[in-house]
Amino acid sequence: MTHPLFEEAKQYIVGGVNSPVRAFTGVGGEPLFVESAQGARVHASDGRAYIDYVGSWGPMIGGHSRPEVIEAVQRAASRGLSFGAPTEVETAMAKRICELVPSIERVRMVNSGTEATMTAIRLARGYTGRERVVKFEGNYHGHSDSLLVKAGSGALTQGVPNSPGVPAGLADLTMTLPYNDLDAVRQAFAEKGDEIACIIVEPVAGNMNCIPPEAGFLEGLKSVCEEYGAVLIFDEVMTGFRLAPGGAQEWAGVTPHLTTLGKIVGGGMPVGALGGQQKIMEYLSPMGPVYQAGTLSGNPLGMAAGLAMMDIISEPGFHARLDQRTAQLCDGLLEAAREAGIPLRINRVPGMFGLFFTDEQGPISRFSQVSACDQDRFKRFFHGMLEQGVYLAPSAFEAGFVSSAHSEQDIASTVDAARTVMARL
Ligand SMILES: Cc1ncc(COP(=O)(O)O)c(C=O)c1O
Ligand SMILES: N[C@H](C=O)CCC(=O)O
């Protein structure tokens, strides 16, 4: 029987959801309806609490309903919701971003990750006077036209990595290359380097499951960009503030020319940002000719929530603990799989992981390997874990997220659940 809340939602909302992956089409069945969330758990309308590894798709790195964040939003709300004029808190946010991410010298706040990446590539095109954009297969940068080409995340889950509605003329300007394949990048630049405005890349891919960069890949992208005068954009909407206080660029030791941010930067509110070298950022309006604007950009509630979340991730030892919890989870899951004789590989970076049901023995570093994984087994695992009270991302193409609120006991319970589920997979 269809869940009555989902049934009613479908009468009014397209597909019953406001973002496709939530619909559970990647795993079958019906979505959880969440009523509230606290710490590492979401409380659903079925009356159950689930240990949550979705974390609102990333923002909840400190756990749900952190009092510091909620109180900051409440204080901000008591002063008014939006002014459409500059506020001090926007400067505080920009200053904080520049301190945490040293490659960022100037910032522009927007309302989502999609807006951040859309603006970043327009800026790169305006700055270089070139039109082509290089992206990687299975990377997802939101749903703007130029970037919805061979895209990951929900586009993969729904089987529409090239969406109808994207003008062919625009899609033709997007060159899509295999992730972790530097030779393909060098070849593309050798052929069309003087037409390429930018490379945009997830420095750790999290939208085709979790794929870290191979040694030298990000460094290679930077040197190709510098050789040909193109802009290197790290899309850190997912990895920003997660892998390290300064994001994946700090973790990997490679700095891009521009960075896009989202998720954690808004602490759970709809916020995105882009930033980078002053000489490029000053091409943006009102200083430069590249236009960009937003009625609600720099919204005081979003800034308050984001700043409170920045305080949380800046606590000494925060990322080391997150990494340790992520390792505990992944080691436990691998052990459970080994006991059950289930072939499983796991990729992990601090606070992020990906499960691959595959017989492959070597590292999983390519999109082609992800798409060859046993999706049916993932679906059975997902539903088994849900039954056991563990909420994983409802798609084999999404990374999982660990928060600082996941206790050792939560992780141990998750591994116990996996042992039960794997025994009958
Ligand atoms: C790497 C990356 N870039 C961009 C986006 C788009 O962000 P948003 O959903 O806030 O528009 C996402 C997530 O959706 C993402 O994971
Ligand atoms: N992978 C996406 C963002 O990172 C998932 C969020 C969504 O599409 O709703």
Short mmCIF file of C-alpha atoms and ligand atoms in Angstrom, two decimals:
data_model
loop_
_atom_site.label_atom_id
_atom_site.label_comp_id
_atom_site.label_asym_id
_atom_site.label_seq_id
_atom_site.Cartn_x
_atom_site.Cartn_y
_atom_site.Cartn_z
CA MET A 1 0.00 0.00 0.00
CA THR A 2 1.31 3.45 -0.87
CA HIS A 3 2.33 5.57 2.10
CA PRO A 4 -0.54 8.08 2.57
CA LEU A 5 1.82 11.06 2.94
CA PHE A 6 3.61 10.12 -0.30
CA GLU A 7 0.28 9.51 -2.04
CA GLU A 8 -0.94 12.96 -1.07
CA ALA A 9 2.39 14.59 -1.98
CA LYS A 10 2.14 13.09 -5.46
CA GLN A 11 -1.21 14.80 -5.96
CA TYR A 12 0.48 18.20 -5.74
CA ILE A 13 4.25 17.87 -6.13
CA VAL A 14 5.82 16.42 -9.29
CA GLY A 15 6.71 12.85 -8.35
CA GLY A 16 5.94 13.69 -4.72
CA VAL A 17 9.41 15.16 -4.12
CA ASN A 18 11.25 18.42 -4.59
CA SER A 19 14.51 16.79 -5.66
CA PRO A 20 14.53 13.52 -7.62
CA VAL A 21 16.90 11.25 -5.64
CA ARG A 22 14.58 11.54 -2.63
CA ALA A 23 11.88 9.63 -4.49
CA PHE A 24 13.75 6.31 -3.94
CA THR A 25 13.60 5.49 -7.65
CA GLY A 26 17.22 4.36 -7.36
CA VAL A 27 16.34 1.65 -4.85
CA GLY A 28 12.60 1.07 -5.27
CA GLY A 29 10.01 1.50 -2.57
CA GLU A 30 8.88 4.77 -1.06
CA PRO A 31 10.72 7.60 0.64
CA LEU A 32 10.88 8.13 4.37
CA PHE A 33 8.94 11.19 5.43
CA VAL A 34 11.05 12.93 8.05
CA GLU A 35 9.39 14.74 10.96
CA SER A 36 12.46 15.89 12.85
CA ALA A 37 16.13 15.12 13.29
CA GLN A 38 18.51 15.24 16.22
CA GLY A 39 22.22 14.43 16.35
CA ALA A 40 22.91 11.36 14.20
CA ARG A 41 19.26 10.39 13.83
CA VAL A 42 16.28 11.30 11.67
CA HIS A 43 12.81 10.67 13.12
CA ALA A 44 10.37 9.50 10.47
CA SER A 45 6.60 9.56 10.21
CA ASP A 46 6.56 5.77 10.83
CA GLY A 47 7.52 6.56 14.43
CA ARG A 48 11.04 5.13 14.04
CA ALA A 49 14.41 6.82 14.52
CA TYR A 50 17.05 5.98 11.89
CA ILE A 51 20.82 6.38 12.15
CA ASP A 52 21.37 8.81 9.31
CA TYR A 53 24.25 8.71 6.80
CA VAL A 54 22.64 11.19 4.39
CA GLY A 55 22.98 14.25 6.62
CA SER A 56 20.73 16.31 4.34
CA TRP A 57 23.22 15.37 1.58
CA GLY A 58 26.14 16.91 3.41
CA PRO A 59 25.33 20.06 5.36
CA MET A 60 24.76 18.32 8.69
CA ILE A 61 28.42 17.60 9.37
CA GLY A 62 27.97 18.50 13.05
CA GLY A 63 24.81 16.42 13.40
CA HIS A 64 21.19 17.53 13.17
CA SER A 65 19.62 20.36 15.18
CA ARG A 66 22.85 21.63 16.72
CA PRO A 67 21.68 24.10 19.37
CA GLU A 68 24.41 26.60 18.37
CA VAL A 69 23.08 26.66 14.80
CA ILE A 70 19.39 26.76 15.70
CA GLU A 71 19.92 29.54 18.25
CA ALA A 72 21.98 31.58 15.78
CA VAL A 73 19.13 31.34 13.26
CA GLN A 74 16.55 32.26 15.88
CA ARG A 75 18.56 35.32 16.95
CA ALA A 76 18.96 36.39 13.32
CA ALA A 77 15.25 35.84 12.59
CA SER A 78 14.28 38.11 15.46
CA ARG A 79 16.03 41.00 13.64
CA GLY A 80 14.27 40.44 10.29
CA LEU A 81 14.39 37.87 7.52
CA SER A 82 15.87 39.72 4.56
CA PHE A 83 16.83 43.30 3.76
CA GLY A 84 18.19 43.33 0.20
CA ALA A 85 20.98 45.59 1.44
CA PRO A 86 24.46 44.84 2.79
CA THR A 87 24.75 43.47 6.33
CA GLU A 88 27.76 43.02 8.62
CA VAL A 89 27.19 39.29 8.90
CA GLU A 90 27.88 38.86 5.15
CA THR A 91 31.34 40.34 5.64
CA ALA A 92 31.87 38.08 8.66
CA MET A 93 30.97 35.08 6.51
CA ALA A 94 33.21 36.12 3.59
CA LYS A 95 36.11 36.81 5.96
CA ARG A 96 35.65 33.40 7.56
CA ILE A 97 35.64 31.65 4.18
CA CYS A 98 38.83 33.47 3.13
CA GLU A 99 40.53 32.50 6.41
CA LEU A 100 39.57 28.84 6.14
CA VAL A 101 40.24 28.50 2.39
CA PRO A 102 43.37 30.54 1.62
CA SER A 103 43.04 30.25 -2.20
CA ILE A 104 39.88 32.36 -1.86
CA GLU A 105 40.68 36.08 -1.90
CA ARG A 106 37.21 37.39 -2.75
CA VAL A 107 33.77 35.82 -2.25
CA ARG A 108 30.27 36.10 -3.71
CA MET A 109 27.42 34.52 -1.74
CA VAL A 110 24.57 32.83 -3.64
CA ASN A 111 21.65 30.60 -2.68
CA SER A 112 22.66 27.10 -3.79
CA GLY A 113 25.48 25.00 -5.13
CA THR A 114 23.88 25.14 -8.57
CA GLU A 115 24.05 28.92 -8.60
CA ALA A 116 27.66 28.83 -7.43
CA THR A 117 28.86 26.54 -10.24
CA MET A 118 26.69 28.25 -12.87
CA THR A 119 28.25 31.60 -11.94
CA ALA A 120 31.76 30.15 -11.72
CA ILE A 121 31.72 28.89 -15.29
CA ARG A 122 30.18 32.13 -16.58
CA LEU A 123 32.94 34.02 -14.79
CA ALA A 124 35.59 31.73 -16.25
CA ARG A 125 34.13 32.24 -19.72
CA GLY A 126 33.98 36.02 -19.25
CA TYR A 127 37.49 36.19 -17.82
CA THR A 128 39.15 34.10 -20.54
CA GLY A 129 36.94 35.13 -23.44
CA ARG A 130 36.57 31.43 -24.32
CA GLU A 131 33.45 29.26 -24.41
CA ARG A 132 34.34 25.61 -23.89
CA VAL A 133 34.07 23.98 -20.46
CA VAL A 134 35.71 20.71 -19.44
CA LYS A 135 33.93 18.53 -16.89
CA PHE A 136 34.17 14.87 -15.93
CA GLU A 137 31.75 12.04 -16.53
CA GLY A 138 29.72 11.25 -13.40
CA ASN A 139 30.66 14.52 -11.70
CA TYR A 140 27.62 16.59 -10.73
CA HIS A 141 27.72 20.34 -10.43
CA GLY A 142 24.03 21.13 -10.01
CA HIS A 143 21.50 21.46 -12.79
CA SER A 144 22.51 24.46 -14.90
CA ASP A 145 22.41 23.78 -18.65
CA SER A 146 26.14 23.73 -19.39
CA LEU A 147 26.86 21.31 -16.56
CA LEU A 148 24.01 18.85 -16.99
CA VAL A 149 25.98 16.84 -19.51
CA LYS A 150 26.97 13.25 -18.57
CA ALA A 151 26.17 14.35 -15.03
CA GLY A 152 26.21 12.27 -11.87
CA SER A 153 23.90 12.12 -8.83
CA GLY A 154 20.16 12.10 -9.55
CA ALA A 155 20.82 12.44 -13.29
CA LEU A 156 22.56 9.06 -13.17
CA THR A 157 20.06 7.54 -10.77
CA GLN A 158 17.20 8.55 -13.07
CA GLY A 159 19.18 7.46 -16.14
CA VAL A 160 19.18 10.93 -17.74
CA PRO A 161 22.78 12.13 -17.52
CA ASN A 162 22.08 14.23 -20.64
CA SER A 163 18.82 15.98 -19.92
CA PRO A 164 16.30 16.92 -22.60
CA GLY A 165 15.83 20.68 -22.51
CA VAL A 166 19.53 21.47 -22.57
CA PRO A 167 20.15 23.22 -25.92
CA ALA A 168 22.45 21.12 -28.12
CA GLY A 169 24.50 24.21 -28.98
CA LEU A 170 25.29 24.71 -25.31
CA ALA A 171 25.90 21.03 -24.54
CA ASP A 172 28.36 20.96 -27.46
CA LEU A 173 30.53 23.46 -25.61
CA THR A 174 30.83 21.08 -22.64
CA MET A 175 33.63 18.56 -23.13
CA THR A 176 33.14 15.57 -20.85
CA LEU A 177 36.18 13.47 -20.03
CA PRO A 178 36.77 10.39 -17.85
CA TYR A 179 37.56 11.23 -14.20
CA ASN A 180 41.11 10.41 -13.12
CA ASP A 181 42.30 10.27 -16.73
CA LEU A 182 44.94 12.93 -17.14
CA ASP A 183 45.94 11.72 -20.60
CA ALA A 184 42.41 12.45 -21.84
CA VAL A 185 42.67 15.95 -20.38
CA ARG A 186 46.04 16.58 -22.03
CA GLN A 187 44.70 15.35 -25.35
CA ALA A 188 41.59 17.56 -25.13
CA PHE A 189 43.76 20.61 -24.43
CA ALA A 190 46.18 19.69 -27.20
CA GLU A 191 43.22 19.74 -29.61
CA LYS A 192 41.14 22.64 -28.30
CA GLY A 193 43.18 24.30 -25.53
CA ASP A 194 42.82 27.85 -26.89
CA GLU A 195 39.00 27.49 -26.77
CA ILE A 196 38.73 26.09 -23.23
CA ALA A 197 37.69 28.53 -20.51
CA CYS A 198 37.88 26.21 -17.54
CA ILE A 199 38.03 22.77 -16.02
CA ILE A 200 35.41 22.18 -13.34
CA VAL A 201 35.98 19.13 -11.17
CA GLU A 202 34.81 17.57 -7.93
CA PRO A 203 38.21 17.22 -6.22
CA VAL A 204 36.81 14.10 -4.56
CA ALA A 205 33.87 12.87 -6.61
CA GLY A 206 30.79 12.29 -4.47
CA ASN A 207 28.06 12.09 -7.08
CA MET A 208 29.10 8.82 -8.73
CA ASN A 209 29.44 7.23 -5.32
CA CYS A 210 32.73 8.29 -3.67
CA ILE A 211 35.84 8.39 -5.87
CA PRO A 212 38.97 10.12 -4.61
CA PRO A 213 41.42 11.57 -7.12
CA GLU A 214 44.37 9.39 -8.11
CA ALA A 215 47.79 10.66 -7.10
CA GLY A 216 48.79 13.49 -9.43
CA PHE A 217 45.35 13.99 -11.04
CA LEU A 218 44.49 17.33 -9.42
CA GLU A 219 48.09 18.57 -9.74
CA GLY A 220 47.95 17.61 -13.43
CA LEU A 221 44.71 19.56 -13.96
CA LYS A 222 46.30 22.62 -12.42
CA SER A 223 49.39 22.44 -14.59
CA VAL A 224 47.36 21.92 -17.78
CA CYS A 225 45.17 24.93 -16.89
CA GLU A 226 48.22 27.09 -16.23
CA GLU A 227 49.89 26.00 -19.44
CA TYR A 228 46.83 26.90 -21.55
CA GLY A 229 45.55 29.92 -19.57
CA ALA A 230 42.34 28.17 -18.47
CA VAL A 231 40.68 28.54 -15.06
CA LEU A 232 40.70 25.57 -12.67
CA ILE A 233 37.48 25.38 -10.65
CA PHE A 234 37.22 22.99 -7.72
CA ASP A 235 33.58 22.29 -7.04
CA GLU A 236 33.74 21.91 -3.27
CA VAL A 237 29.99 22.09 -2.69
CA MET A 238 30.24 18.64 -1.11
CA THR A 239 33.85 18.50 0.09
CA GLY A 240 34.21 22.08 1.35
CA PHE A 241 34.88 22.23 5.13
CA ARG A 242 34.33 18.44 5.25
CA LEU A 243 37.65 16.82 4.34
CA ALA A 244 39.58 19.48 6.26
CA PRO A 245 38.77 23.02 7.49
CA GLY A 246 39.99 24.23 4.08
CA GLY A 247 38.17 21.46 2.19
CA ALA A 248 39.55 19.02 -0.37
CA GLN A 249 42.13 21.55 -1.56
CA GLU A 250 43.73 21.56 1.88
CA TRP A 251 43.42 17.76 2.13
CA ALA A 252 44.98 17.23 -1.33
CA GLY A 253 47.45 20.13 -1.19
CA VAL A 254 46.36 21.54 -4.57
CA THR A 255 44.83 25.00 -4.91
CA PRO A 256 42.42 25.93 -7.71
CA HIS A 257 41.86 29.39 -9.19
CA LEU A 258 38.16 29.36 -8.25
CA THR A 259 36.21 27.33 -5.67
CA THR A 260 32.49 26.72 -5.39
CA LEU A 261 30.85 26.02 -2.03
CA GLY A 262 27.41 24.98 -0.77
CA LYS A 263 25.88 22.64 1.81
CA ILE A 264 28.03 23.10 4.99
CA VAL A 265 28.61 26.79 4.20
CA GLY A 266 24.91 27.36 4.94
CA GLY A 267 24.69 25.06 7.95
CA GLY A 268 21.43 23.59 6.56
CA MET A 269 20.03 26.80 5.06
CA PRO A 270 19.93 27.43 1.27
CA VAL A 271 23.33 29.01 0.76
CA GLY A 272 26.11 28.67 -1.80
CA ALA A 273 29.25 30.67 -2.52
CA LEU A 274 32.00 31.07 -5.03
CA GLY A 275 35.39 32.57 -4.46
CA GLY A 276 38.94 32.61 -5.64
CA GLN A 277 41.69 34.79 -6.99
CA GLN A 278 40.93 38.48 -6.71
CA LYS A 279 41.89 39.20 -10.34
CA ILE A 280 39.30 36.68 -11.57
CA MET A 281 36.59 37.44 -9.00
CA GLU A 282 36.75 41.16 -9.85
CA TYR A 283 35.39 40.35 -13.29
CA LEU A 284 32.04 39.93 -11.51
CA SER A 285 29.45 42.69 -11.38
CA PRO A 286 29.52 45.42 -9.97
CA MET A 287 33.33 45.59 -10.40
CA GLY A 288 33.50 43.75 -13.69
CA PRO A 289 31.36 42.98 -16.74
CA VAL A 290 30.18 39.43 -15.85
CA TYR A 291 26.67 39.77 -14.49
CA GLN A 292 25.35 37.90 -11.45
CA ALA A 293 22.78 38.87 -8.83
CA GLY A 294 20.37 37.49 -6.21
CA THR A 295 17.44 38.98 -4.28
CA LEU A 296 18.08 36.76 -1.26
CA SER A 297 21.86 36.34 -1.63
CA GLY A 298 23.72 36.79 1.66
CA ASN A 299 20.49 36.18 3.53
CA PRO A 300 21.02 36.87 7.26
CA LEU A 301 19.51 33.56 8.43
CA GLY A 302 21.71 31.58 6.06
CA MET A 303 24.79 33.56 7.10
CA ALA A 304 24.02 33.00 10.79
CA ALA A 305 23.55 29.26 10.35
CA GLY A 306 26.67 28.95 8.20
CA LEU A 307 28.85 30.91 10.60
CA ALA A 308 27.67 28.75 13.52
CA MET A 309 28.55 25.64 11.49
CA MET A 310 31.99 27.13 10.69
CA ASP A 311 32.58 27.44 14.44
CA ILE A 312 31.72 23.77 14.86
CA ILE A 313 34.07 22.55 12.14
CA SER A 314 36.82 24.81 13.48
CA GLU A 315 36.89 23.08 16.88
CA PRO A 316 40.36 21.56 17.45
CA GLY A 317 40.49 17.91 16.40
CA PHE A 318 37.10 18.04 14.65
CA HIS A 319 38.27 16.54 11.34
CA ALA A 320 40.60 14.00 12.96
CA ARG A 321 37.63 12.66 14.96
CA LEU A 322 35.44 12.64 11.87
CA ASP A 323 38.09 10.70 10.00
CA GLN A 324 38.46 8.23 12.83
CA ARG A 325 34.66 7.60 12.92
CA THR A 326 34.58 7.20 9.14
CA ALA A 327 37.41 4.66 9.35
CA GLN A 328 35.63 2.78 12.18
CA LEU A 329 32.49 2.54 10.04
CA CYS A 330 34.26 1.45 6.85
CA ASP A 331 36.51 -1.07 8.59
CA GLY A 332 33.47 -2.55 10.37
CA LEU A 333 31.46 -2.82 7.15
CA LEU A 334 34.36 -4.48 5.32
CA GLU A 335 34.75 -6.98 8.15
CA ALA A 336 31.01 -7.73 8.13
CA ALA A 337 31.16 -8.31 4.36
CA ARG A 338 34.21 -10.55 4.70
CA GLU A 339 32.45 -12.68 7.34
CA ALA A 340 29.41 -13.02 5.06
CA GLY A 341 31.52 -13.75 1.96
CA ILE A 342 30.11 -10.69 0.16
CA PRO A 343 32.54 -8.97 -2.24
CA LEU A 344 32.61 -5.33 -1.14
CA ARG A 345 35.03 -2.49 -1.66
CA ILE A 346 34.89 0.86 0.11
CA ASN A 347 36.39 4.24 -0.71
CA ARG A 348 36.67 6.75 2.07
CA VAL A 349 37.96 10.23 2.85
CA PRO A 350 37.31 12.13 6.09
CA GLY A 351 33.54 12.23 6.65
CA MET A 352 32.61 10.62 3.31
CA PHE A 353 32.46 7.04 2.04
CA GLY A 354 31.26 4.90 -0.85
CA LEU A 355 30.24 1.23 -0.88
CA PHE A 356 30.83 -0.83 -4.04
CA PHE A 357 29.40 -4.30 -4.38
CA THR A 358 31.90 -5.62 -6.89
CA ASP A 359 34.38 -8.44 -7.48
CA GLU A 360 37.06 -5.93 -8.52
CA GLN A 361 40.26 -6.42 -6.55
CA GLY A 362 41.97 -3.12 -7.27
CA PRO A 363 41.03 0.47 -6.40
CA ILE A 364 37.72 1.86 -7.63
CA SER A 365 38.75 5.07 -9.34
CA ARG A 366 36.77 5.23 -12.60
CA PHE A 367 33.16 5.89 -13.46
CA SER A 368 33.08 2.74 -15.63
CA GLN A 369 33.87 0.65 -12.52
CA VAL A 370 31.07 2.30 -10.55
CA SER A 371 28.49 1.64 -13.22
CA ALA A 372 29.58 -2.02 -13.40
CA CYS A 373 28.84 -2.63 -9.67
CA ASP A 374 26.03 -4.95 -8.54
CA GLN A 375 23.17 -2.50 -8.18
CA ASP A 376 20.60 -5.13 -7.23
CA ARG A 377 22.73 -6.17 -4.31
CA PHE A 378 23.04 -2.50 -3.28
CA LYS A 379 19.24 -2.15 -3.37
CA ARG A 380 18.76 -5.21 -1.19
CA PHE A 381 21.42 -3.95 1.19
CA PHE A 382 19.83 -0.49 1.33
CA HIS A 383 16.38 -1.85 2.19
CA GLY A 384 17.81 -4.35 4.67
CA MET A 385 19.64 -1.55 6.47
CA LEU A 386 16.52 0.61 6.47
CA GLU A 387 14.60 -2.20 8.12
CA GLN A 388 17.38 -2.36 10.72
CA GLY A 389 17.04 1.40 11.38
CA VAL A 390 19.93 2.73 9.27
CA TYR A 391 19.26 5.36 6.59
CA LEU A 392 21.79 5.27 3.73
CA ALA A 393 21.63 7.40 0.59
CA PRO A 394 18.90 5.85 -1.60
CA SER A 395 21.11 5.42 -4.67
CA ALA A 396 24.25 3.46 -5.56
CA PHE A 397 25.61 6.67 -7.12
CA GLU A 398 25.65 8.80 -3.97
CA ALA A 399 28.37 9.05 -1.33
CA GLY A 400 27.53 8.49 2.34
CA PHE A 401 28.24 11.10 5.00
CA VAL A 402 29.42 10.67 8.58
CA SER A 403 28.88 13.49 11.08
CA SER A 404 30.59 14.37 14.34
CA ALA A 405 27.35 13.32 16.07
CA HIS A 406 27.84 9.66 15.09
CA SER A 407 29.09 8.07 18.31
CA GLU A 408 31.22 4.95 18.50
CA GLN A 409 28.06 3.19 19.65
CA ASP A 410 26.09 4.44 16.60
CA ILE A 411 28.80 3.10 14.32
CA ALA A 412 28.93 -0.22 16.17
CA SER A 413 25.11 -0.52 15.84
CA THR A 414 25.40 0.24 12.12
CA VAL A 415 28.01 -2.48 11.68
CA ASP A 416 25.84 -4.96 13.65
CA ALA A 417 22.94 -4.10 11.36
CA ALA A 418 25.15 -4.67 8.30
CA ARG A 419 26.23 -8.05 9.67
CA THR A 420 22.56 -9.09 9.96
CA VAL A 421 21.71 -7.81 6.48
CA MET A 422 24.78 -9.23 4.75
CA ALA A 423 24.14 -12.67 6.20
CA ARG A 424 21.06 -12.88 3.97
CA LEU A 425 22.11 -10.79 0.95
C1 LIG B 1 29.56 18.71 -6.03
C2 LIG B 1 28.22 19.38 -6.13
N1 LIG B 1 28.10 20.51 -6.83
C3 LIG B 1 26.94 21.16 -6.94
C4 LIG B 1 25.81 20.68 -6.35
C5 LIG B 1 24.52 21.43 -6.49
O1 LIG B 1 24.17 22.00 -5.26
P1 LIG B 1 22.66 22.36 -4.94
O2 LIG B 1 21.93 21.06 -4.82
O3 LIG B 1 22.75 23.12 -3.65
O4 LIG B 1 22.17 23.19 -6.05
C6 LIG B 1 25.87 19.49 -5.60
C7 LIG B 1 24.68 18.91 -4.94
O5 LIG B 1 23.61 18.93 -5.28
C8 LIG B 1 27.11 18.84 -5.49
O6 LIG B 1 27.23 17.71 -4.80
N1 LIG B 2 24.03 14.28 -4.86
C1 LIG B 2 23.12 15.36 -4.69
C2 LIG B 2 23.84 16.47 -4.03
O1 LIG B 2 24.97 16.39 -3.67
C3 LIG B 2 21.95 14.90 -3.94
C4 LIG B 2 21.00 15.98 -3.54
C5 LIG B 2 19.81 16.02 -4.43
O2 LIG B 2 19.95 15.90 -5.64
O3 LIG B 2 18.73 16.24 -3.90
#
